[in-house]
CSV table of C-alpha atoms in Angstrom, one decimal:
chain,number,residue,atom,x,y,z
A,1,MET,CA,-17.2,4.5,28.7
A,2,ASN,CA,-16.1,2.2,26.8
A,3,ARG,CA,-12.5,2.5,26.3
A,4,ARG,CA,-10.3,0.4,24.3
A,5,THR,CA,-5.9,-0.2,23.0
A,6,LYS,CA,-6.8,-3.7,21.4
A,7,PHE,CA,-9.6,-4.7,18.8
A,8,ASN,CA,-9.8,-7.7,16.3
A,9,THR,CA,-9.6,-7.3,12.2
A,10,SER,CA,-13.0,-7.0,12.4
A,11,GLU,CA,-13.4,-3.6,14.5
A,12,TYR,CA,-10.2,-2.8,13.3
A,13,ASN,CA,-11.8,-2.7,8.9
A,14,GLN,CA,-14.6,-0.9,10.6
A,15,LEU,CA,-12.4,1.5,12.2
A,16,ARG,CA,-10.8,2.2,9.4
A,17,LYS,CA,-14.1,3.2,7.4
A,18,LEU,CA,-15.3,4.9,9.4
A,19,ILE,CA,-12.6,6.9,10.1
A,20,LYS,CA,-12.1,8.2,6.2
A,21,GLU,CA,-15.9,8.9,6.0
A,22,LYS,CA,-15.5,11.4,8.7
A,23,VAL,CA,-12.4,12.9,7.8
A,24,LEU,CA,-14.1,13.3,4.5
A,25,ALA,CA,-18.5,14.4,6.9
A,26,ASP,CA,-19.7,18.2,7.1
A,27,LYS,CA,-19.7,19.2,10.8
A,28,ILE,CA,-22.5,17.6,11.7
A,29,GLU,CA,-21.7,14.0,10.2
A,30,GLN,CA,-18.8,13.8,12.0
A,31,LYS,CA,-20.5,14.3,15.3
A,32,LYS,CA,-22.8,11.1,14.2
A,33,ILE,CA,-19.5,9.3,13.0
A,34,ARG,CA,-17.6,9.9,16.0
A,35,ASN,CA,-20.4,9.0,18.2
A,36,LYS,CA,-19.6,5.4,15.9
A,37,ILE,CA,-16.4,5.4,16.5
A,38,ARG,CA,-16.6,6.1,20.6
A,39,SER,CA,-19.0,3.4,20.7
A,40,ILE,CA,-16.7,0.2,18.6
A,41,GLY,CA,-14.3,2.1,21.9
A,42,PHE,CA,-12.1,4.1,20.1
A,43,HIS,CA,-10.9,7.5,22.1
A,44,PHE,CA,-8.2,9.3,19.4
A,45,SER,CA,-8.2,11.8,22.8
A,46,MET,CA,-6.6,9.1,24.9
A,47,PHE,CA,-3.0,9.3,22.9
A,48,SER,CA,-3.6,12.9,22.2
A,49,SER,CA,-4.5,16.1,22.9
A,50,LYS,CA,-4.2,17.0,20.0
A,51,LYS,CA,-7.2,18.8,17.6
A,52,GLY,CA,-8.9,16.3,15.3
A,53,TYR,CA,-7.5,13.2,13.6
A,54,ASN,CA,-7.4,10.9,10.6
A,55,LEU,CA,-5.7,7.7,8.9
A,56,ILE,CA,-2.6,8.3,9.0
A,57,ASP,CA,-2.4,9.2,12.8
A,58,PHE,CA,-4.5,5.8,13.5
A,59,GLU,CA,-2.0,3.4,11.6
A,60,GLN,CA,0.4,5.5,13.2
A,61,LEU,CA,-1.0,4.2,16.9
A,62,ILE,CA,-0.6,0.7,15.5
A,63,ASN,CA,2.7,0.5,14.3
A,64,SER,CA,4.2,2.4,17.5
A,65,GLY,CA,2.4,-0.6,19.8
A,66,GLN,CA,-0.7,2.1,21.3
A,67,ILE,CA,-3.3,0.3,19.8
A,68,SER,CA,-3.0,-3.5,19.1
A,69,ILE,CA,-4.7,-5.5,17.0
A,70,VAL,CA,-5.6,-9.1,18.0
A,71,ASP,CA,-7.6,-12.0,16.7
A,72,ASN,CA,-6.5,-15.4,17.5
A,73,GLY,CA,-7.8,-16.8,14.2
A,74,PHE,CA,-6.1,-14.4,11.8
A,75,GLU,CA,-2.8,-14.4,13.6
A,76,ASN,CA,-3.2,-18.7,13.5
A,77,GLN,CA,-3.2,-18.2,9.6
A,78,LYS,CA,0.0,-15.5,9.9
A,79,LYS,CA,1.9,-18.3,11.5
A,80,GLU,CA,0.8,-20.9,9.4
A,81,SER,CA,1.5,-18.6,6.2
A,82,ARG,CA,5.3,-18.2,6.9
A,83,ASN,CA,5.9,-22.0,7.9
A,84,THR,CA,4.7,-22.6,4.1
A,85,LYS,CA,7.2,-22.5,2.3
A,86,ILE,CA,6.2,-21.2,-1.0
A,87,SER,CA,8.9,-22.1,-4.0
A,88,PRO,CA,7.8,-19.7,-7.4
A,89,LYS,CA,9.2,-22.0,-10.5
A,90,LEU,CA,12.5,-20.0,-11.3
A,91,ASN,CA,14.0,-22.2,-13.6
A,92,SER,CA,15.6,-20.0,-16.5
A,93,THR,CA,19.2,-20.2,-17.0
A,94,LYS,CA,18.8,-16.7,-18.5
A,95,PHE,CA,16.8,-15.7,-15.3
A,96,GLU,CA,19.6,-17.5,-13.1
A,97,ILE,CA,22.3,-15.2,-14.6
A,98,ASN,CA,20.3,-11.3,-14.7
A,99,LEU,CA,20.1,-12.1,-10.3
A,100,SER,CA,23.3,-13.7,-9.6
A,101,SER,CA,23.4,-10.7,-7.6
A,102,ASP,CA,20.5,-9.9,-6.5
A,103,PRO,CA,20.1,-6.2,-5.4
A,104,PHE,CA,16.8,-5.9,-3.8
A,105,LYS,CA,18.3,-9.1,-1.4
A,106,ASN,CA,20.6,-7.5,1.2
A,107,GLY,CA,20.4,-4.0,-0.5
A,108,ILE,CA,19.2,-0.6,1.8
A,109,PHE,CA,15.7,-0.1,2.4
A,110,THR,CA,15.0,3.4,3.1
A,111,GLN,CA,12.9,6.2,3.5
A,112,ILE,CA,12.4,8.4,0.1
A,113,GLU,CA,13.2,11.7,2.4
A,114,LYS,CA,16.6,9.4,2.9
A,115,LEU,CA,17.8,7.8,-0.3
A,116,ASP,CA,21.1,8.4,-2.2
A,117,LYS,CA,20.7,11.3,-3.8
A,118,SER,CA,23.8,10.8,-5.6
A,119,LYS,CA,21.6,7.7,-6.8
A,120,LEU,CA,18.7,9.2,-7.8
A,121,ASP,CA,20.1,12.4,-11.2
A,122,LYS,CA,20.1,8.9,-12.6
A,123,THR,CA,18.4,6.1,-13.9
A,124,GLY,CA,18.0,2.9,-12.7
A,125,ILE,CA,15.5,0.3,-11.0
A,126,TYR,CA,13.9,1.1,-7.1
A,127,CYS,CA,11.5,-1.4,-4.8
A,128,PHE,CA,8.6,-0.7,-2.8
A,129,ARG,CA,8.5,-2.4,0.5
A,130,LEU,CA,6.5,-2.5,3.5
A,131,LYS,CA,8.3,-1.5,6.6
A,132,ALA,CA,8.6,-4.0,9.6
A,133,ASN,CA,5.6,-2.7,11.6
A,134,SER,CA,3.0,-1.6,9.0
A,135,LYS,CA,0.7,-3.6,7.8
A,136,LEU,CA,-2.2,-3.6,4.7
A,137,PRO,CA,-5.8,-4.7,4.9
A,138,GLU,CA,-6.9,-8.3,5.9
A,139,LYS,CA,-7.2,-9.6,2.9
A,140,TYR,CA,-3.8,-7.7,1.2
A,141,GLN,CA,-1.7,-8.5,4.4
A,142,ARG,CA,-2.7,-12.7,4.1
A,143,ILE,CA,-1.4,-12.4,0.7
A,144,LEU,CA,1.5,-10.7,1.5
A,145,ASP,CA,2.5,-12.6,4.4
A,146,ASN,CA,2.2,-15.8,1.9
A,147,LYS,CA,5.3,-14.8,-0.1
A,148,GLN,CA,7.3,-14.7,3.0
A,149,ASN,CA,8.9,-10.9,1.7
A,150,ARG,CA,7.0,-7.0,2.4
A,151,ILE,CA,7.9,-6.1,-1.2
A,152,ILE,CA,4.7,-4.5,-3.1
A,153,TYR,CA,6.2,-3.2,-5.8
A,154,ILE,CA,9.2,-3.2,-8.4
A,155,GLY,CA,9.5,-0.9,-11.1
A,156,LYS,CA,12.0,1.5,-13.4
A,157,ALA,CA,13.5,4.8,-14.5
A,158,GLU,CA,14.4,4.1,-18.4
A,159,GLY,CA,14.2,7.6,-19.7
A,160,GLN,CA,13.8,9.2,-16.9
A,161,SER,CA,16.0,9.8,-13.4
A,162,LEU,CA,14.6,7.9,-10.7
A,163,ALA,CA,14.1,11.2,-8.7
A,164,SER,CA,11.7,11.9,-11.8
A,165,ARG,CA,10.5,8.4,-11.6
A,166,LEU,CA,9.7,8.2,-7.9
A,167,SER,CA,8.0,11.2,-6.9
A,168,GLN,CA,5.5,10.7,-9.9
A,169,GLU,CA,4.8,7.0,-8.2
A,170,PHE,CA,5.3,8.5,-4.2
A,171,TYR,CA,3.6,11.9,-4.3
A,172,HIS,CA,1.2,11.3,-7.6
A,173,THR,CA,3.5,14.1,-9.8
A,174,SER,CA,1.8,12.4,-12.4
A,175,PRO,CA,-1.3,10.2,-12.1
A,176,GLY,CA,0.1,6.4,-12.4
A,177,THR,CA,-0.6,2.1,-12.3
A,178,PHE,CA,1.1,2.0,-9.4
A,179,PHE,CA,-0.6,5.0,-7.3
A,180,ARG,CA,-4.0,4.0,-8.5
A,181,SER,CA,-3.0,0.1,-7.6
A,182,ILE,CA,-2.4,1.5,-3.5
A,183,GLY,CA,-5.3,3.4,-3.3
A,184,ALA,CA,-7.6,0.9,-4.7
A,185,VAL,CA,-5.8,-1.5,-1.9
A,186,LEU,CA,-6.2,0.6,1.3
A,187,GLU,CA,-9.7,1.0,-0.2
A,188,PHE,CA,-10.4,4.4,-1.0
A,189,GLN,CA,-13.0,5.0,-3.6
A,190,PRO,CA,-12.2,7.2,-7.0
A,191,ILE,CA,-14.2,10.7,-7.9
A,192,ALA,CA,-17.4,9.5,-8.4
A,193,GLY,CA,-19.1,10.2,-12.5
A,194,HIS,CA,-15.0,11.1,-13.0
A,195,LEU,CA,-15.3,9.7,-16.5
A,196,ILE,CA,-18.1,9.6,-18.1
A,197,GLY,CA,-17.7,11.2,-21.7
A,198,LYS,CA,-13.4,10.5,-20.8
A,199,SER,CA,-12.3,8.5,-24.2
A,200,ASN,CA,-9.4,7.3,-21.9
A,201,GLN,CA,-12.2,5.0,-19.5
A,202,LYS,CA,-9.6,3.5,-17.1
A,203,ASN,CA,-7.4,5.6,-15.7
A,204,TYR,CA,-10.0,6.7,-12.5
A,205,LYS,CA,-8.3,9.5,-9.9
A,206,PHE,CA,-9.3,9.8,-6.5
A,207,SER,CA,-10.5,13.7,-4.5
A,208,LYS,CA,-7.7,15.8,-3.5
A,209,PRO,CA,-8.3,14.9,0.1
A,210,ASN,CA,-7.5,11.2,-0.3
A,211,THR,CA,-5.1,11.6,-2.3
A,212,GLU,CA,-3.3,13.3,0.4
A,213,LEU,CA,-4.3,10.6,2.7
A,214,ILE,CA,-2.7,7.9,0.3
A,215,ILE,CA,0.9,9.9,0.1
A,216,SER,CA,0.4,10.1,4.0
A,217,TRP,CA,0.1,6.9,4.0
A,218,LEU,CA,2.9,5.7,1.5
A,219,VAL,CA,5.3,8.4,3.4
A,220,ASN,CA,4.9,7.0,6.9
A,221,ASN,CA,4.2,2.9,5.7
A,222,VAL,CA,7.0,2.6,2.8
A,223,GLU,CA,10.5,2.0,2.7
A,224,ILE,CA,12.2,2.2,-0.9
A,225,CYS,CA,15.6,0.8,-2.3
A,226,VAL,CA,17.5,1.9,-5.7
A,227,PHE,CA,19.8,0.8,-8.2
A,228,ASN,CA,21.4,2.3,-11.0
A,229,CYS,CA,21.5,0.6,-14.7
A,230,SER,CA,21.6,2.4,-18.1
A,231,ASN,CA,21.4,-0.5,-20.7
A,232,ASP,CA,19.5,-3.4,-19.5
A,233,PHE,CA,16.7,-2.6,-17.7
A,234,THR,CA,15.6,-6.4,-18.3
A,235,ILE,CA,16.4,-7.3,-14.9
A,236,GLU,CA,12.8,-5.7,-13.6
A,237,LYS,CA,11.0,-8.7,-15.8
A,238,GLU,CA,13.2,-10.7,-13.6
A,239,LEU,CA,12.8,-9.0,-10.8
A,240,ILE,CA,8.9,-9.0,-10.6
A,241,LYS,CA,8.8,-13.1,-11.5
A,242,LYS,CA,10.7,-14.1,-8.0
A,243,TYR,CA,9.2,-11.3,-6.0
A,244,ARG,CA,6.1,-11.7,-7.2
A,245,PRO,CA,5.0,-8.2,-5.5
A,246,ILE,CA,1.2,-7.2,-4.6
A,247,LEU,CA,1.0,-4.5,-6.7
A,248,ASN,CA,2.4,-5.8,-10.2
A,249,HIS,CA,0.7,-7.1,-12.2
A,250,THR,CA,2.7,-7.2,-16.0
A,251,HIS,CA,5.8,-10.1,-15.7
A,252,ASN,CA,3.6,-11.5,-12.0
A,253,PRO,CA,3.6,-14.8,-12.6
A,254,GLU,CA,1.1,-14.7,-9.8
A,255,LYS,CA,-1.0,-12.2,-10.6
A,256,CYS,CA,-2.7,-10.3,-7.6
A,257,GLN,CA,-6.5,-11.0,-8.6
A,258,GLU,CA,-8.0,-9.4,-5.8
A,259,LEU,CA,-6.1,-5.5,-6.6
A,260,VAL,CA,-7.8,-6.8,-10.5
A,261,ASN,CA,-11.0,-7.1,-9.1
A,262,ASP,CA,-11.4,-3.8,-6.6
A,263,ARG,CA,-9.3,-2.0,-9.9
A,264,ARG,CA,-12.8,-3.1,-11.9
A,265,LYS,CA,-14.6,-2.0,-9.1
A,266,CYS,CA,-12.6,1.3,-9.0
A,267,ARG,CA,-13.5,1.6,-12.7
A,268,MET,CA,-17.1,1.5,-12.2
A,269,ILE,CA,-17.0,4.3,-9.7
A,270,ALA,CA,-15.6,6.3,-11.9
A,271,LYS,CA,-17.6,5.2,-15.1
A,272,ASN,CA,-21.1,5.7,-12.6
A,273,GLU,CA,-21.6,2.1,-13.8
């Protein structure tokens, strides 16, 4: 029986796709999908006695080092991108003044449940960063490696507390652009046709099972840094210009075309086009 702990990036992407399909399939279809997964060499029973598994369980095996993604071509490209210095255009005097003390450069990043509660009751700016051992899907990870930082999104809680805003963003208590974007990045598809007849043709949404998977991925793979401000929120724009986060579109001098394309595909699915 072919049992493996090392996979190349193509196999990794195939496994992610199959595992997502397995979670939503009926019992008969699940058996067929499991056979496809096993034919690639992945057997969850090698690592756990738990019955059933999802995409989060698979990603945790990678994050813990029990499974390795080995692709020499991909690794070489990552090494080259690390050695390529990218100098963003940050010559504005205003920018230098606003960011004389960058709150995220030496800020404390931690899991959402470990954030300082005294800060969360106030307004402010927040930053989402990928954890050290976490990865985005291949095409997005390459872009992130080129940026030489792991920051994926910067936002502000203006007119509401950081606690309320982060709950919306992270736990989807209220639909938002960030959640739709990260869902598209993680290759989840929205509910087909649900925007037909709706006045807003942009705000696609995911099924409840997929929404829960996206939330679980965020909890397991993203860390957060926050800082409080109450009057001048323009620093959010300047921080976006500096870090060019992959999920920020507005104010970003390096808008991610891959994300623009994937969000467009999601809207087309939601409109049945």
